[in-house]
Short mmCIF file of C-alpha atoms and ligand atoms in Angstrom, two decimals:
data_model
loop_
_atom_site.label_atom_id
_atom_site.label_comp_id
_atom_site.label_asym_id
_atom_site.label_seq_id
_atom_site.Cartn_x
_atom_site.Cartn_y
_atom_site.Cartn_z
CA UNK A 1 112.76 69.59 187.69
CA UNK A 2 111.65 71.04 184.40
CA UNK A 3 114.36 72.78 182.32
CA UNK A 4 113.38 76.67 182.24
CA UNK A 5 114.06 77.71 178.43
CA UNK A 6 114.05 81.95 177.93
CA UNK A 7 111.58 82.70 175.35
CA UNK A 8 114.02 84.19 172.59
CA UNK A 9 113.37 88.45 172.17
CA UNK A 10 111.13 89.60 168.92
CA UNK A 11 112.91 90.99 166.23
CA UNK A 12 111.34 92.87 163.44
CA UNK A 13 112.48 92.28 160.27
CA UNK A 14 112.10 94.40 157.44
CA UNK A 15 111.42 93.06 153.96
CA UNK A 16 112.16 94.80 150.95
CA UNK A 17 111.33 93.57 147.27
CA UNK A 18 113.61 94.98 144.62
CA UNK A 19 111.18 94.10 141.54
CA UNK A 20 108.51 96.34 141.38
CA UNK A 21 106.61 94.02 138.79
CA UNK A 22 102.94 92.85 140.20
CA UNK A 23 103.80 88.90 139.90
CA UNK A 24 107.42 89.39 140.75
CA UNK A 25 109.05 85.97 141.67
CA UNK A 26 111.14 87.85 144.21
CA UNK A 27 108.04 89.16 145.74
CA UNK A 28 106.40 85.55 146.08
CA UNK A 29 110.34 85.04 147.97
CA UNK A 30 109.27 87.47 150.62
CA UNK A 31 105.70 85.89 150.86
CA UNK A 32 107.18 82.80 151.44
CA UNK A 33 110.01 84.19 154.09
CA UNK A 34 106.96 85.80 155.85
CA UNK A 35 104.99 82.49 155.63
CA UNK A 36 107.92 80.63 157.06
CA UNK A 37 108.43 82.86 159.99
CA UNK A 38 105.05 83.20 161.28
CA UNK A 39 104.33 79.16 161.33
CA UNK A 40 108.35 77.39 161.85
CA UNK A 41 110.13 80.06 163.53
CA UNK A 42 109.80 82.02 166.91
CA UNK A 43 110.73 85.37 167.27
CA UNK A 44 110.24 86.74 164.08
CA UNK A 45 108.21 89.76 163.16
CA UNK A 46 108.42 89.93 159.53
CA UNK A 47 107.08 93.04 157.40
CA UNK A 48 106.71 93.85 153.60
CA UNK A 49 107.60 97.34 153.03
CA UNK A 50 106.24 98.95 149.49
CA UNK A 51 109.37 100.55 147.73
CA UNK A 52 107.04 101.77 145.06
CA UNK A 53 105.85 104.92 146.11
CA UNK A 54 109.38 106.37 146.57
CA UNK A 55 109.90 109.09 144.22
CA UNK A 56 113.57 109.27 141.97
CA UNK A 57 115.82 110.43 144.60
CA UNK A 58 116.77 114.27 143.77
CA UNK A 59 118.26 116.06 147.23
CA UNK A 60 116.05 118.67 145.58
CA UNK A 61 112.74 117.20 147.06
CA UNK A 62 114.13 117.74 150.58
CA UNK A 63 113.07 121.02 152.13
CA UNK A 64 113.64 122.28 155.35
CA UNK A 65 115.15 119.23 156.88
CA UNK A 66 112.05 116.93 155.96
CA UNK A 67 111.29 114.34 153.20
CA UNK A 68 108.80 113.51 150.76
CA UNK A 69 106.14 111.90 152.86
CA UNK A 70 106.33 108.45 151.51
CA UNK A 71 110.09 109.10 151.82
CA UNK A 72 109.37 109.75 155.67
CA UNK A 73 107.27 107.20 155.93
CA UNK A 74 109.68 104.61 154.53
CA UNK A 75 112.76 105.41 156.82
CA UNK A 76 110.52 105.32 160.17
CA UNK A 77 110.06 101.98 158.69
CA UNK A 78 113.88 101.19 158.48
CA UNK A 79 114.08 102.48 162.02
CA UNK A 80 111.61 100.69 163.78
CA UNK A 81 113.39 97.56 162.24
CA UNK A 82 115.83 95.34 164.09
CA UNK A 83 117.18 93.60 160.41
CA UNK A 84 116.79 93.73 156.81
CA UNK A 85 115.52 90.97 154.21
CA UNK A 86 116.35 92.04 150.98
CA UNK A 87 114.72 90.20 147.96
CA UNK A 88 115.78 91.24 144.72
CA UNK A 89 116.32 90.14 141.24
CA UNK A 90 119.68 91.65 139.47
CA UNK A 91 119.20 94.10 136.53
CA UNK A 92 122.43 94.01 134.19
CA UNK A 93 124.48 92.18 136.49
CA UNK A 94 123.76 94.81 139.66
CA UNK A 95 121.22 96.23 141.84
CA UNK A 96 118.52 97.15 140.35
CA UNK A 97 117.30 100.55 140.14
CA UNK A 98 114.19 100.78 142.15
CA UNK A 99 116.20 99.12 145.48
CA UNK A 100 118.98 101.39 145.05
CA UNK A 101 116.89 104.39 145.26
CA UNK A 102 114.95 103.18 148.17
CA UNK A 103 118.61 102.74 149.75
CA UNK A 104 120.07 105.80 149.01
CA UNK A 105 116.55 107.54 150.36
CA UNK A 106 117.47 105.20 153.42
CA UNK A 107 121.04 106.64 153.96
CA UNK A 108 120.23 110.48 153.54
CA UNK A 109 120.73 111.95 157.00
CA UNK A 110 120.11 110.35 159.84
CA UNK A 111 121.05 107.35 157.95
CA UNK A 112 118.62 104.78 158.57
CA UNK A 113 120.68 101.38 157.93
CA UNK A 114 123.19 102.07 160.46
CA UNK A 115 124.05 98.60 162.78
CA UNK A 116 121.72 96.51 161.52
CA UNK A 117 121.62 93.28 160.31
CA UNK A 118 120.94 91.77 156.60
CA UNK A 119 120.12 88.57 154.45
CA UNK A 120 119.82 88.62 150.47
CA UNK A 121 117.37 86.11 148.77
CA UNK A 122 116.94 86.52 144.99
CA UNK A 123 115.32 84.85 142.09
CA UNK A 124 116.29 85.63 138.45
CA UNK A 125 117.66 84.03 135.31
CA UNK A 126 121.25 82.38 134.99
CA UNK A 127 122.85 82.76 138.74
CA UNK A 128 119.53 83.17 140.03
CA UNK A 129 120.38 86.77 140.59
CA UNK A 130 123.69 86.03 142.60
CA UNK A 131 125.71 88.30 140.74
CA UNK A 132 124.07 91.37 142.50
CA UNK A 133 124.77 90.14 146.20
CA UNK A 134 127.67 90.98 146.19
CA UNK A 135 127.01 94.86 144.82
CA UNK A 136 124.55 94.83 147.55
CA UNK A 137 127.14 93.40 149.90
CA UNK A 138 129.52 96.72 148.91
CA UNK A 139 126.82 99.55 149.31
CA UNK A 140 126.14 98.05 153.08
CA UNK A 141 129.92 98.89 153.77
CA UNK A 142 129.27 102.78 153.46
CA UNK A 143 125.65 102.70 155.12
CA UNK A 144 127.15 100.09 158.04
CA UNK A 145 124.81 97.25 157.06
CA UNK A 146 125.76 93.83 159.03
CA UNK A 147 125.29 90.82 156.55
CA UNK A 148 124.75 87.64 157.43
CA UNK A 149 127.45 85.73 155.22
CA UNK A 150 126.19 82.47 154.86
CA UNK A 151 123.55 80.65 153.81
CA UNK A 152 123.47 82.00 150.50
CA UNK A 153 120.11 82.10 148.25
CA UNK A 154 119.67 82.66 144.65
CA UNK A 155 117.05 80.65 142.84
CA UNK A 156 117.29 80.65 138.64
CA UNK A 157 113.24 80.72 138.13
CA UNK A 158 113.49 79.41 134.30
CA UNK A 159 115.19 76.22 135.32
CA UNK A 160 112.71 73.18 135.16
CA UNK A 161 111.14 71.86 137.33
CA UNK A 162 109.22 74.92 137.81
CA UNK A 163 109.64 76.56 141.16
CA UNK A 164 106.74 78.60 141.38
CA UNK A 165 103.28 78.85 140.31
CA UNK A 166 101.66 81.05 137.85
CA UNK A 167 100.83 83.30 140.82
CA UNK A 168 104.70 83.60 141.73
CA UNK A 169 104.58 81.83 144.79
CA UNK A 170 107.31 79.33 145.73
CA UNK A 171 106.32 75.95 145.72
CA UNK A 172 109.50 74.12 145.82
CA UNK A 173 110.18 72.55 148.89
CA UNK A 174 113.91 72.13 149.25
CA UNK A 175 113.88 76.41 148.17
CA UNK A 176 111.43 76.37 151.35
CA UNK A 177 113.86 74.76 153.54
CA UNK A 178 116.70 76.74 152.33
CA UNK A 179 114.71 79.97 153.14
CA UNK A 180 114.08 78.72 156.40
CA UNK A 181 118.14 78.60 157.09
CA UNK A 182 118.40 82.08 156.00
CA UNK A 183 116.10 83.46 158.45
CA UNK A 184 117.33 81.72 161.35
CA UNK A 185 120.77 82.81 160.81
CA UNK A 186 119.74 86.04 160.38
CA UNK A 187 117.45 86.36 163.59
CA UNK A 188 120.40 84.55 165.08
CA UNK A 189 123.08 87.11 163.96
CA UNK A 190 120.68 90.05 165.01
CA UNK A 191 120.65 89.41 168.24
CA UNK A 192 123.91 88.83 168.65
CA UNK A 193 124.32 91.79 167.24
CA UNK A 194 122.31 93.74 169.82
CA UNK A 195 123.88 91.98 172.12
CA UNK A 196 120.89 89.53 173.02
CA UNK A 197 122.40 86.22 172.71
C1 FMN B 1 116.34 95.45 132.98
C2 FMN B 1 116.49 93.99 133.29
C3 FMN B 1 117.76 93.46 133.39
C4 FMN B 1 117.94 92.13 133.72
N1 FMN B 1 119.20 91.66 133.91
C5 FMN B 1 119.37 90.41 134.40
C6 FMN B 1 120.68 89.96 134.78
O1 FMN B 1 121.66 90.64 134.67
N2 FMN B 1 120.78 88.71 135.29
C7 FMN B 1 119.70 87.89 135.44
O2 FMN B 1 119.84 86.78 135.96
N3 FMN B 1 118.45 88.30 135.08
C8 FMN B 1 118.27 89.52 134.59
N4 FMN B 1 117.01 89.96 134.26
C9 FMN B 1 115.91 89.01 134.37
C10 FMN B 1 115.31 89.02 135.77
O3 FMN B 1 116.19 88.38 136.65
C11 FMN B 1 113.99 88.25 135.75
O4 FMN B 1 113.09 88.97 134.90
C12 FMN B 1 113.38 88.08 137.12
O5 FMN B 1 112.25 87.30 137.05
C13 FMN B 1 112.93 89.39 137.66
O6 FMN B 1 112.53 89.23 139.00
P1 FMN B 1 111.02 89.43 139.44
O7 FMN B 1 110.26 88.23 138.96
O8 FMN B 1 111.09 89.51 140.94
O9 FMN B 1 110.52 90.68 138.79
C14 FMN B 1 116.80 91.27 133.91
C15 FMN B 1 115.52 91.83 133.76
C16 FMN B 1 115.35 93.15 133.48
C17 FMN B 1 113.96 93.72 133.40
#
């Protein structure tokens, strides 16, 4: 008799570049992430969200209840999400400034993060960016992000071999592979966070 296998739920995850920079390396991360998870992995809806039109948070810009419209458009985004992929370089050590904004938009009431599940990639100079995990790591405590804790990924980009191309894509295969393990413990620790597996 043939084994019956249940086909695993969708999950939609959210991907969210913290380098606003046309050929950012971080960028090429997500393209990769995306590539992985549409041809290696089942299950996974992956989507690019654009933090650049978010305007400078000021509490200000909110009238009558309601958000900027890209502002709106962004957190329906984070809703309709099951998890988060975050891909960011560090700025000074930290978070940088565009992905903070686009969190705190997030976590203006209703907050938007609340209960779901997260993974940090990052590419960036010495620690390959590793330095702002865990700042990341401490701003999901107050908006009740889930992170996965391990694998880790952080990827110094000016370390030969080269690991991209001169369009920013990742072409290192062992970085590839090590994506890959990212994403399936995340999928794997969103559902088990819904209560799916
Ligand atoms: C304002 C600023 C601060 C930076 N600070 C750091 C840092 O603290 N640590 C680090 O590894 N790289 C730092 N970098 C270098 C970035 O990690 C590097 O430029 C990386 O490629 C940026 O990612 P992207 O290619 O996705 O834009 C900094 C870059 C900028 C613009």
């Amino acid at each position: 008799m043939e084994a019956v296998v249940a086909a695993k739920p969708v999950i939609n995850v959210a991907a969210l570049c913290g380098s606003l920079r046309k050929g950012s390396y971080n960028r090429g991360l997500i393209r990769t992430a995306t590539e992985i998870s549409k041809e290696s992995i089942n299950g996974i809806q992956m989507e690019y969200i654009d933090i650049s039109p978010l305007p400078m948070l000021d509490t200000d810009l909110e009238v009558d209840g309601k958000y900027p419209p890209a502002v709106e458009a962004f957190r329906q985004k984070i809703l309709e999400s099951d998890s988060i992929l975050f891909a960011s370089p560090e700025y000074n050590y930290s978070v940088t400034a565009p992905l903070k904004n686009a969190i705190d938009w997030g976590s203006r009431s209703p907050n938007v993060w609340g209960d779901k599940a997260a993974a940090i990639i990052s590419a960036g100079g010495g620690f390959g960016g590793a330095r702002s995990h865990y700042h990341l790591r401490q701003i999901g405590i107050y908006i009740d992000l889930h992170f996965i804790n391990k694998p880790e990924f952080h990827l110094n980009v000016f370390q030969p071999p080269a690991k991209f191309d001169s369009d920013g894509n990742l072409v290192d295969p062992t970085s590839k592979e090590r994506i890959k393990e990212v994403l399936v413990a995340l999928q794997a620790f969103t559902l088990r966070l819904q209560g799916k597996n």
